[in-house]
Coordinates of C-alpha atoms in Angstrom, one line a residue:
X1 CA 94.8 117.9 106.1
X2 CA 91.8 118.3 104.8
X3 CA 89.6 115.5 102.5
X4 CA 88.0 116.6 99.2
X5 CA 85.8 114.6 96.9
X6 CA 83.9 115.0 93.8
X7 CA 81.8 113.2 91.4
X8 CA 80.4 113.3 88.1
X9 CA 78.7 110.7 86.6
X10 CA 75.3 109.2 86.2
X11 CA 74.5 107.6 89.4
X12 CA 73.5 109.4 93.0
X13 CA 76.5 111.4 94.2
X14 CA 75.7 111.7 97.9
X15 CA 76.9 107.8 98.6
X16 CA 80.0 108.5 96.9
X17 CA 80.9 111.4 98.4
X18 CA 80.3 110.1 101.6
X19 CA 82.2 106.6 101.1
X20 CA 84.6 108.8 98.9
X21 CA 85.1 111.1 102.8
X22 CA 85.4 108.1 105.1
X23 CA 88.0 107.0 103.1
X24 CA 89.9 110.5 103.5
X25 CA 89.0 110.3 107.7
X26 CA 92.4 109.0 108.5
X27 CA 93.6 113.0 107.2
X28 CA 92.2 114.2 110.3
X29 CA 89.2 116.8 110.6
X30 CA 86.6 118.5 112.8
X31 CA 83.6 118.9 110.4
X32 CA 82.0 117.4 107.4
X33 CA 79.9 118.6 104.4
X34 CA 78.6 118.0 100.8
X35 CA 77.2 120.4 98.1
X36 CA 74.9 118.8 95.5
X37 CA 72.6 120.0 92.6
X38 CA 69.7 118.5 92.5
X39 CA 66.2 119.8 90.6
X40 CA 65.9 122.3 93.0
X41 CA 69.7 123.9 92.8
X42 CA 72.9 123.8 94.3
X43 CA 72.2 122.1 98.1
X44 CA 74.7 122.4 101.2
X45 CA 74.4 120.7 103.9
X46 CA 77.3 120.1 106.7
X47 CA 77.4 119.4 110.3
X48 CA 80.8 120.0 112.5
X49 CA 81.7 116.8 114.0
X50 CA 82.2 113.5 112.9
X51 CA 81.4 112.5 109.5
X52 CA 78.6 110.1 111.0
X53 CA 76.5 113.0 112.1
X54 CA 77.2 114.0 108.8
X55 CA 75.6 110.7 107.2
X56 CA 72.7 110.8 109.6
X57 CA 71.8 114.4 109.1
X58 CA 71.7 113.2 104.7
X59 CA 69.6 110.0 106.1
X60 CA 66.8 112.2 106.9
X61 CA 66.9 114.2 103.7
X62 CA 68.9 112.7 101.2
X63 CA 69.9 114.9 98.6
X64 CA 69.5 113.5 95.1
X65 CA 71.6 114.4 92.2
X66 CA 74.7 113.0 90.0
X67 CA 77.3 115.5 90.4
X68 CA 78.7 116.9 93.5
X69 CA 81.8 118.0 95.8
X70 CA 82.6 117.1 99.6
X71 CA 84.9 118.1 102.2
X72 CA 86.0 117.2 105.7
X73 CA 87.9 120.4 106.9
X74 CA 90.1 120.5 109.7
X75 CA 90.4 124.1 111.3
X76 CA 92.7 126.8 110.3
X77 CA 90.4 129.8 109.8
X78 CA 88.1 129.9 112.4
X79 CA 86.9 127.1 115.1
X80 CA 84.7 124.4 114.0
X81 CA 81.0 124.9 113.7
X82 CA 78.3 123.9 111.3
X83 CA 78.9 127.5 109.5
X84 CA 82.8 127.4 109.4
X85 CA 82.7 123.9 107.7
X86 CA 82.8 123.1 103.8
X87 CA 81.3 123.6 101.0
X88 CA 81.3 127.4 101.4
X89 CA 78.8 129.3 98.9
X90 CA 78.3 133.1 97.7
X91 CA 75.4 135.6 98.7
X92 CA 73.2 133.9 95.9
X93 CA 74.0 129.9 97.0
X94 CA 74.8 129.9 93.0
X95 CA 78.8 128.9 93.9
X96 CA 79.8 126.9 96.1
X97 CA 83.7 125.8 96.8
X98 CA 85.4 123.0 98.7
X99 CA 89.1 124.4 99.2
X100 CA 92.3 123.0 101.1
X101 CA 95.1 124.8 102.1
X102 CA 95.1 128.5 102.9
X103 CA 94.6 131.9 101.2
X104 CA 97.1 133.6 102.7
X105 CA 95.1 137.5 100.9
X106 CA 92.3 136.8 102.1
X107 CA 91.5 139.1 104.8
X108 CA 92.4 142.2 101.8
X109 CA 90.1 140.4 99.1
X110 CA 87.4 140.2 102.0
X111 CA 87.5 143.5 102.4
X112 CA 87.5 144.6 98.6
X113 CA 84.5 141.8 98.2
X114 CA 82.6 143.1 101.1
X115 CA 83.1 146.8 100.0
X116 CA 81.1 145.6 96.7
X117 CA 78.3 144.2 98.6
X118 CA 78.6 140.5 99.6
X119 CA 77.8 139.3 103.3
X120 CA 79.9 137.1 105.0
X121 CA 78.8 134.5 107.1
X122 CA 81.8 132.2 108.5
X123 CA 85.0 133.1 109.4
X124 CA 87.0 131.5 106.9
X125 CA 89.3 132.0 104.3
X126 CA 87.7 129.8 102.0
X127 CA 84.0 131.6 101.8
X128 CA 86.1 134.3 100.0
X129 CA 86.5 132.2 97.1
X130 CA 82.9 131.7 96.5
X131 CA 82.5 135.0 96.4
X132 CA 85.7 136.1 94.7
X133 CA 84.5 133.5 91.5
X134 CA 80.8 134.8 91.5
X135 CA 81.9 138.2 91.3
X136 CA 84.2 137.7 88.1
X137 CA 81.6 134.6 86.9
X138 CA 80.5 136.2 83.0
X139 CA 78.9 133.2 81.9
X140 CA 82.4 131.0 81.8
X141 CA 82.8 128.5 84.7
X142 CA 86.6 127.8 83.9
X143 CA 87.7 131.6 83.0
X144 CA 85.8 132.8 86.4
X145 CA 88.2 130.4 88.7
X146 CA 91.1 130.9 86.4
X147 CA 90.5 135.0 87.0
X148 CA 89.9 134.5 90.8
X149 CA 93.2 132.2 91.4
X150 CA 95.2 134.7 89.8
X151 CA 94.2 136.6 92.7
X152 CA 94.6 134.4 95.7
X153 CA 98.0 133.6 96.9
X154 CA 98.7 130.7 99.2
X155 CA 98.3 127.2 98.9
X156 CA 95.2 125.6 97.6
X157 CA 93.4 122.3 96.0
X158 CA 89.6 123.6 94.8
X159 CA 86.5 121.9 93.9
X160 CA 84.0 124.3 92.4
X161 CA 80.2 124.3 91.0
X162 CA 77.9 126.7 89.8
X163 CA 73.7 126.4 89.3
X164 CA 74.9 128.4 86.2
X165 CA 76.4 125.3 84.8
X166 CA 75.6 122.4 86.6
X167 CA 77.0 119.8 84.4
X168 CA 80.9 120.6 84.9
X169 CA 82.8 120.3 87.7
X170 CA 86.3 122.4 88.4
X171 CA 89.4 121.3 90.3
X172 CA 92.5 123.4 90.9
X173 CA 95.5 122.4 92.2
X174 CA 98.2 125.1 94.0
X175 CA 100.5 123.7 96.5
X176 CA 98.0 121.2 97.8
X177 CA 96.9 117.5 96.5
X178 CA 94.6 116.7 94.2
X179 CA 94.2 114.1 92.0
X180 CA 91.5 113.4 89.0
X181 CA 89.8 109.8 88.8
X182 CA 88.5 108.6 85.1
X183 CA 85.6 106.2 85.3
X184 CA 83.5 105.2 82.1
X185 CA 81.1 107.7 81.9
X186 CA 81.7 109.4 85.6
X187 CA 84.7 110.9 86.9
X188 CA 86.1 111.8 90.2
X189 CA 88.4 114.4 91.9
X190 CA 90.1 113.7 95.6
X191 CA 92.4 114.9 98.0
X192 CA 94.1 111.2 97.9
X193 CA 93.6 108.1 95.8
X194 CA 91.8 106.1 98.3
X195 CA 89.0 108.2 98.0
X196 CA 88.4 107.2 94.3
X197 CA 90.2 103.5 94.5
X198 CA 86.5 101.4 94.9
X199 CA 85.2 103.4 91.5
X200 CA 88.6 103.8 88.9
X201 CA 92.2 102.7 89.2
X202 CA 92.9 105.6 86.1
X203 CA 93.9 108.8 87.9
X204 CA 95.5 111.9 86.5
X205 CA 97.8 113.6 89.3
X206 CA 97.6 117.6 89.0
X207 CA 101.0 119.4 89.4
X208 CA 101.3 122.4 90.7
X209 CA 99.5 125.6 88.6
X210 CA 97.0 122.7 86.7
X211 CA 92.8 123.0 86.8
X212 CA 91.0 120.7 85.5
X213 CA 87.2 120.5 83.8
X214 CA 85.4 117.1 84.8
X215 CA 82.2 116.2 83.1
X216 CA 80.0 113.1 82.4
X217 CA 82.0 113.2 79.0
X218 CA 85.1 113.5 80.2
X219 CA 88.2 115.5 81.6
X220 CA 89.9 118.7 80.4
X221 CA 93.2 119.3 81.7
X222 CA 94.7 122.9 81.6
X223 CA 96.9 125.4 83.3
X224 CA 95.4 127.9 85.4
X225 CA 96.5 130.3 82.3
X226 CA 94.2 128.1 80.4
X227 CA 97.1 126.0 77.9
X228 CA 95.4 122.7 77.3
X229 CA 97.2 119.6 78.7
X230 CA 97.9 116.1 77.0
X231 CA 99.0 113.5 80.1
X232 CA 99.1 109.7 80.1
X233 CA 97.0 108.3 82.9
X234 CA 98.6 106.7 86.0
X235 CA 97.1 103.5 87.0
X236 CA 97.2 101.9 90.3
X237 CA 98.4 98.7 91.4
X238 CA 97.5 99.2 94.8
X239 CA 95.1 96.6 96.3
X240 CA 92.2 98.0 97.9
X241 CA 92.3 95.6 100.6
X242 CA 95.6 97.3 102.0
X243 CA 93.3 100.3 103.3
X244 CA 91.6 98.2 105.4
X245 CA 92.2 97.4 109.3
X246 CA 92.8 93.3 108.3
X247 CA 91.4 91.6 111.1
X248 CA 93.4 94.5 113.7
X249 CA 91.7 96.6 116.4
X250 CA 92.8 99.4 115.2
X251 CA 95.5 100.5 111.7
X252 CA 97.9 101.9 114.0
X253 CA 98.3 98.3 115.1
X254 CA 97.9 96.8 112.0
X255 CA 100.5 99.4 110.6
X256 CA 103.2 98.3 113.5
X257 CA 102.8 95.0 112.6
X258 CA 103.1 95.6 109.4
X259 CA 106.6 96.9 109.3
X260 CA 108.5 93.6 108.6
X261 CA 107.0 93.9 105.4
X262 CA 107.6 97.4 105.2
X263 CA 111.4 97.2 105.8
X264 CA 111.8 94.0 103.5
X265 CA 109.9 96.1 100.8
X266 CA 112.1 99.3 101.6
X267 CA 115.3 97.4 101.0
X268 CA 114.2 95.0 98.1
X269 CA 115.9 95.3 95.1
X270 CA 118.6 98.2 96.6
X271 CA 120.7 95.8 98.1
X272 CA 122.7 93.5 95.0
X273 CA 122.3 89.5 95.4
X274 CA 125.3 89.0 96.7
X275 CA 125.0 91.2 99.8
X276 CA 128.0 93.6 99.2
X277 CA 126.5 96.3 97.8
X278 CA 123.7 99.0 98.1
X279 CA 122.1 99.8 94.3
X280 CA 120.4 103.4 94.1
X281 CA 119.9 104.2 90.8
X282 CA 117.1 106.9 91.7
X283 CA 119.6 108.7 93.6
X284 CA 120.8 111.3 90.3
X285 CA 123.7 111.6 91.9
X286 CA 128.1 110.9 90.2
X287 CA 130.4 110.0 91.7
X288 CA 132.4 113.1 91.2
X289 CA 129.3 115.3 92.5
X290 CA 129.1 113.1 96.0
X291 CA 132.7 113.4 96.3
X292 CA 131.5 117.1 95.9
X293 CA 129.4 117.1 98.9
X294 CA 130.5 119.0 101.4
X295 CA 127.8 119.4 103.9
X296 CA 124.7 117.4 104.4
X297 CA 121.2 119.4 105.4
X298 CA 118.2 117.4 106.4
X299 CA 114.6 118.8 107.2
X300 CA 111.5 117.1 108.3
X301 CA 108.5 118.1 110.6
X302 CA 107.4 115.8 113.7
X303 CA 107.8 112.2 113.2
X304 CA 110.1 112.5 109.8
X305 CA 112.3 115.2 111.7
X306 CA 113.1 112.1 114.3
X307 CA 113.8 109.6 111.6
X308 CA 116.2 112.6 109.9
X309 CA 117.7 112.4 113.7
X310 CA 119.4 109.2 112.9
X311 CA 119.6 110.0 109.6
X312 CA 122.6 112.3 110.9
X313 CA 123.7 110.3 113.0
X314 CA 124.1 107.2 110.1
X315 CA 125.6 109.9 107.5
X316 CA 128.0 111.1 109.7
X317 CA 129.4 107.9 111.1
X318 CA 128.9 105.7 107.8
X319 CA 130.0 108.6 105.4
X320 CA 132.1 110.8 107.7
X321 CA 130.1 114.3 106.0
X322 CA 129.0 116.9 108.6
X323 CA 125.0 116.8 108.8
X324 CA 122.5 119.1 110.2
X325 CA 119.1 118.0 110.8
X326 CA 116.2 121.3 111.0
X327 CA 112.8 121.7 111.9
X328 CA 111.7 122.2 108.4
X329 CA 108.9 125.1 109.7
X330 CA 112.2 127.2 111.2
X331 CA 114.6 125.9 108.5
X332 CA 114.3 128.9 105.6
X333 CA 114.0 131.4 109.0
X334 CA 117.2 131.3 109.9
X335 CA 119.0 131.9 106.9
X336 CA 120.6 128.6 106.4
X337 CA 124.2 128.4 104.4
X338 CA 123.4 126.5 101.1
X339 CA 125.6 126.6 98.1
X340 CA 126.0 123.8 95.5
X341 CA 128.3 121.7 98.0
X342 CA 125.7 121.5 100.1
X343 CA 123.0 118.1 99.7
X344 CA 119.6 118.4 101.0
X345 CA 117.2 115.7 102.2
X346 CA 113.7 116.4 102.5
X347 CA 111.6 114.1 104.6
X348 CA 108.0 113.7 104.5
X349 CA 105.5 110.7 104.9
X350 CA 103.0 112.1 102.3
X351 CA 104.9 114.3 100.1
X352 CA 102.9 117.2 101.0
X353 CA 103.9 118.8 103.8
X354 CA 104.0 122.7 103.4
X355 CA 106.8 123.9 105.5
X356 CA 109.0 121.0 103.7
X357 CA 108.0 121.5 100.3
X358 CA 108.8 125.3 100.9
X359 CA 112.4 124.1 102.1
X360 CA 112.6 121.5 99.4
X361 CA 112.5 125.0 97.4
X362 CA 114.2 127.6 98.8
X363 CA 117.2 124.5 98.6
X364 CA 116.7 123.9 94.7
X365 CA 117.0 127.8 94.3
X366 CA 120.4 128.3 96.3
X367 CA 121.3 125.5 93.8
X368 CA 121.4 122.6 95.9
X369 CA 121.1 118.5 95.0
X370 CA 117.4 117.7 96.8
X371 CA 116.7 114.3 97.7
X372 CA 113.2 113.1 98.9
X373 CA 112.5 110.3 100.8
X374 CA 108.6 109.9 100.8
X375 CA 106.4 107.4 101.1
X376 CA 104.1 108.6 98.0
X377 CA 105.2 108.3 94.4
X378 CA 103.8 111.7 92.2
X379 CA 103.4 113.7 95.4
X380 CA 104.7 117.4 95.3
X381 CA 108.3 116.4 97.2
X382 CA 108.4 113.5 94.8
X383 CA 108.1 115.7 92.3
X384 CA 109.8 118.3 92.4
X385 CA 113.1 116.9 94.5
X386 CA 115.8 116.1 92.0
X387 CA 116.4 112.5 93.7
X388 CA 114.0 110.4 95.3
X389 CA 113.6 107.6 97.4
X390 CA 110.4 105.8 97.9
X391 CA 109.8 104.5 101.0
X392 CA 107.7 101.3 100.6
X393 CA 105.6 101.2 103.4
X394 CA 102.2 101.3 101.7
X395 CA 99.2 103.1 102.6
X396 CA 99.3 104.5 106.3
X397 CA 96.0 105.3 107.9
X398 CA 96.6 105.7 111.2
X399 CA 97.4 109.7 112.1
X400 CA 100.2 108.3 113.8
X401 CA 103.3 106.8 111.9
X402 CA 104.5 103.9 112.6
X403 CA 105.7 102.4 109.5
X404 CA 106.4 105.3 107.8
X405 CA 109.0 105.9 110.1
X406 CA 110.5 102.9 110.3
X407 CA 110.8 103.0 106.1
X408 CA 112.1 106.4 106.3
X409 CA 115.0 105.0 108.7
X410 CA 116.0 102.3 106.6
X411 CA 116.1 104.6 103.8
X412 CA 118.6 106.5 105.4
X413 CA 120.4 103.3 106.1
X414 CA 120.4 102.6 102.3
X415 CA 121.7 106.1 101.3
X416 CA 124.1 106.5 104.3
X417 CA 125.8 103.1 103.2
X418 CA 125.6 104.4 99.5
X419 CA 127.3 107.2 100.6
X420 CA 130.0 105.2 101.8
X421 CA 130.5 102.8 99.3
X422 CA 130.8 105.5 96.9
X423 CA 133.0 107.6 99.3
X424 CA 135.4 105.0 100.8
X425 CA 134.6 105.8 103.9
X426 CA 134.0 102.3 104.9
X427 CA 135.2 98.8 104.2
X428 CA 133.6 96.5 101.4
X429 CA 133.9 94.1 105.2
X430 CA 132.2 97.1 106.9
X431 CA 129.4 97.6 104.5
X432 CA 128.8 94.0 103.8
X433 CA 128.4 93.1 107.7
X434 CA 126.0 96.1 108.0
X435 CA 124.3 94.7 105.1
X436 CA 123.7 91.4 106.9
X437 CA 122.8 92.8 109.6
X438 CA 119.6 95.1 108.1
X439 CA 118.6 91.5 106.2
X440 CA 118.0 90.4 109.8
X441 CA 116.0 93.4 111.0
X442 CA 112.2 92.4 109.7
X443 CA 112.6 88.8 111.3
X444 CA 113.9 90.8 115.0
X445 CA 111.0 93.0 114.5
X446 CA 109.1 90.1 114.1
X447 CA 110.4 88.6 117.2
X448 CA 109.5 92.1 119.5
X449 CA 106.1 91.9 118.3
X450 CA 105.1 88.3 119.5
X451 CA 106.1 89.8 122.8
X452 CA 103.7 92.7 122.0
X453 CA 101.3 91.3 125.4
X454 CA 105.0 92.1 127.9
X455 CA 104.7 96.0 126.7
X456 CA 100.8 96.1 126.7
X457 CA 101.1 95.4 130.5
X458 CA 103.8 98.0 131.1
X459 CA 101.4 100.6 129.3
X460 CA 98.8 99.7 131.6
X461 CA 100.8 100.2 134.7
X462 CA 102.3 103.5 132.8
X463 CA 98.8 105.0 131.8
X464 CA 97.5 105.5 135.4
X465 CA 99.9 109.0 135.8
X466 CA 99.9 111.7 134.1
X467 CA 103.8 112.7 133.7
X468 CA 106.4 110.5 132.6
X469 CA 110.0 110.7 131.1
X470 CA 111.7 109.1 128.2
X471 CA 115.9 109.3 128.4
X472 CA 118.8 108.3 126.1
X473 CA 122.3 108.8 124.7
X474 CA 123.2 109.1 121.5
X475 CA 121.4 107.6 118.6
X476 CA 119.1 106.9 122.0
X477 CA 118.2 110.0 122.0
X478 CA 116.9 110.3 118.8
X479 CA 114.4 107.0 119.3
X480 CA 113.2 108.8 122.9
X481 CA 112.0 111.5 120.8
X482 CA 110.1 109.5 118.8
X483 CA 108.9 107.5 121.5
X484 CA 107.8 110.9 123.7
X485 CA 105.9 112.0 120.8
X486 CA 103.7 108.9 120.0
X487 CA 102.9 108.7 123.5
X488 CA 101.8 112.1 123.7
X489 CA 99.8 111.8 120.2
X490 CA 97.5 109.2 121.5
X491 CA 97.7 108.8 124.4
X492 CA 97.8 112.8 125.9
X493 CA 100.2 111.9 128.7
X494 CA 102.0 114.7 129.1
X495 CA 105.6 113.4 128.5
X496 CA 109.5 114.2 127.7
X497 CA 112.6 112.8 126.3
X498 CA 115.6 114.4 127.4
X499 CA 119.8 113.4 126.6
X500 CA 120.5 111.0 130.0
X501 CA 123.7 113.2 130.6
X502 CA 121.6 116.1 130.9
X503 CA 118.8 115.2 133.5
X504 CA 121.4 116.7 136.4
X505 CA 120.9 120.4 134.5
X506 CA 118.3 121.2 135.8
X507 CA 115.2 118.1 134.7
X508 CA 115.5 115.5 137.8
X509 CA 113.3 118.4 140.1
X510 CA 110.6 116.8 138.2
X511 CA 111.7 113.6 139.3
X512 CA 109.5 112.2 142.1
X513 CA 108.3 109.1 143.9
X514 CA 106.5 106.6 140.8
X515 CA 106.9 108.7 138.1
X516 CA 107.8 106.8 135.0
X517 CA 111.3 106.9 132.8
X518 CA 111.4 105.2 129.9
X519 CA 115.3 104.7 129.3
X520 CA 117.0 103.2 126.6
X521 CA 120.5 101.7 127.0
X522 CA 121.2 100.1 123.6
X523 CA 124.6 101.7 122.4
X524 CA 127.2 99.4 124.3
X525 CA 130.0 102.5 124.2
X526 CA 127.1 104.5 126.4
X527 CA 125.9 101.9 128.0
X528 CA 127.3 102.7 131.8
X529 CA 126.9 105.9 131.1
X530 CA 123.5 105.8 130.6
X531 CA 123.2 103.3 133.8
X532 CA 124.7 106.0 136.3
X533 CA 121.7 108.5 134.7
X534 CA 119.3 105.6 135.4
X535 CA 120.5 105.6 139.3
X536 CA 120.0 109.0 139.5
X537 CA 116.2 108.4 138.6
X538 CA 116.1 105.9 140.4
X539 CA 117.3 107.0 143.7
X540 CA 114.6 110.0 143.4
X541 CA 112.0 107.3 143.5
X542 CA 111.4 107.0 139.8
X543 CA 109.5 103.5 137.9
X544 CA 112.4 102.9 135.5
X545 CA 111.2 100.6 132.2
X546 CA 114.6 99.6 131.0
X547 CA 115.5 98.8 127.4
X548 CA 118.7 96.7 126.5
X549 CA 119.8 94.4 123.9
X550 CA 119.8 91.0 124.5
X551 CA 122.7 89.2 126.3
X552 CA 122.9 92.7 128.1
X553 CA 122.0 91.3 132.1
X554 CA 123.7 94.4 134.0
X555 CA 120.8 97.1 133.6
X556 CA 118.3 94.5 135.4
X557 CA 120.2 95.8 138.7
X558 CA 119.3 99.1 138.5
X559 CA 115.7 99.3 137.0
X560 CA 112.1 97.8 137.6
X561 CA 111.3 96.7 134.6
X562 CA 113.5 95.4 131.4
X563 CA 112.7 94.9 128.1
X564 CA 115.5 93.0 125.6
X565 CA 115.3 93.4 122.2
X566 CA 117.7 91.6 119.6
X567 CA 121.1 92.0 119.2
X568 CA 122.7 94.0 115.9
X569 CA 124.7 96.6 114.4
X570 CA 124.8 100.1 117.0
X571 CA 123.6 102.2 114.5
X572 CA 121.0 99.8 113.6
X573 CA 119.1 99.6 116.5
X574 CA 116.5 102.4 116.3
X575 CA 114.8 100.0 113.6
X576 CA 114.2 98.2 116.9
X577 CA 114.0 99.8 119.9
X578 CA 111.2 102.2 118.6
X579 CA 108.8 99.1 118.1
X580 CA 108.6 99.0 121.7
X581 CA 108.2 102.3 122.3
X582 CA 105.0 102.3 119.5
X583 CA 103.2 99.7 121.1
X584 CA 103.8 101.5 124.8
X585 CA 101.6 104.5 123.1
X586 CA 99.2 102.4 121.4
X587 CA 98.4 100.1 124.3
X588 CA 98.8 102.9 126.8
X589 CA 96.0 105.3 124.4
X590 CA 93.7 102.0 124.8
X591 CA 94.1 102.0 128.4
X592 CA 92.6 105.3 128.5
X593 CA 90.0 104.4 126.2
X594 CA 91.0 107.2 123.1
X595 CA 90.4 107.2 119.7
X596 CA 94.2 106.1 118.6
X597 CA 94.2 106.2 114.8
X598 CA 92.2 109.8 115.1
X599 CA 93.9 111.6 118.4
X600 CA 92.0 115.2 118.5
X601 CA 93.6 118.1 117.0
X602 CA 95.8 116.2 114.8
X603 CA 95.7 115.7 111.4
X604 CA 97.6 112.8 108.6
X605 CA 98.8 115.3 106.2
X606 CA 99.8 118.6 107.1
X607 CA 99.5 121.1 104.3
X608 CA 99.2 124.3 105.4
X609 CA 102.5 126.5 107.2

């Protein structure tokens, strides 16, 4: 959830580090810092707050040197402060470290190091690493890092410099993402590809338990045990403009408007030319194995978990297989019953979510086949899963996920249909009909986006309130959970989502005059029941915005405002109905003057448990 950048080459490193960290701001952070090897030795500058504060400090007193490391921190140990910011050093200031992740045994290591004479100045677990490396250094920084890492438990990506060997930058990866960029006479490290894309498109993606030694002359890859590794370079073919706002005021709005393209790209060649079948060669399950699946577990966090709730509905209805959906941080601790007949689906936008990775590993330990749905090729989740469906949403910069979420829905539709056609639980005609409706989704989303000003008006009205409720039934409930989360994430308005039928079991006590309620009434089979629930809140003075399919004029009689979405197959409606909810949260945040793309206290990629 933090950002790492490193550089070694012939150019001055300070500017490269700062620009690289700017490309990683989407990951969320509360402080920033750099360490550069200068003619005076290792010099560290760091500051609490936005990167602009550090940049301003460096303009007043620039660092000159051609090797350095930089970091944006999101607090896990110790409050945000200048002292707790990275990079961290040992007492001699001869060793400097940047770190993403958590060192679980840092307190024991800290006590040992204090007993040996180390003096700690921060509250972080990371400072332990700098002291530990210094304590075992005997003239070879690579061996010192290897010794230190073997004593550390947890998740970490490291960038390490020492004044004793100023030509080397050492990088290590264990359960936290790190990539190596290879240039001509210069090399880079980064938490994510955008950090270095301006300088090189050739990268090595480190696997767990691997490290790299970077110099001007080249890169050596090896295991933590010291065994050298030979690997082909991965060439990145992203268009760099995909990481820019493209004329939109915010990345989030740009990404909301990119959803039609993300839908088309994710469906892509996975629908055959005739539009009659789903083709998923990336799913490494034979027809016989699919027929042997007795239950499915969907495991994810946050927005991805909400996509999983939709996926549960999709798979159960289409394939008639029982599905459980779990929050990843709770999954292992309830001792789930996982057998070789269980299919575990893990969902992660970044592919690096720590809790989801832990669930994946537990599922594999128990013998289950693991299918990953992720947006990042080469991520930990993608590499460790048995099968992977990549969502071709492209880079998502805003912290609040939009196009990654809806692309996950498309992936679930594809997989649900794939299971159904393999198991014969749906007729060919039914499958063909759903596929035809799926192909219409991008254009239907475009028609919703063309009416964004309507949603803006509702958002500006609702933003005047401190509390708000979302209600829905069936698959609509899964969608309002995501709508409520989006609103909380970026507008900071307190909101709750409830199954509409549960209102009378306590929640109605919270409804009072003027309180906004957003009600989804999309599912035809539940429409009358949902209207009854809407009347319950209206009778208590709620200001209701109803969202319904086109052609249904009944809802208007029971609500204050109506927004219609194009009509489609019931299972596919989440891919449409969530779009006005995304816009609602965006415009509410805008009306309140908040930082839409970088909401407080949140990070894009959560790589600690």
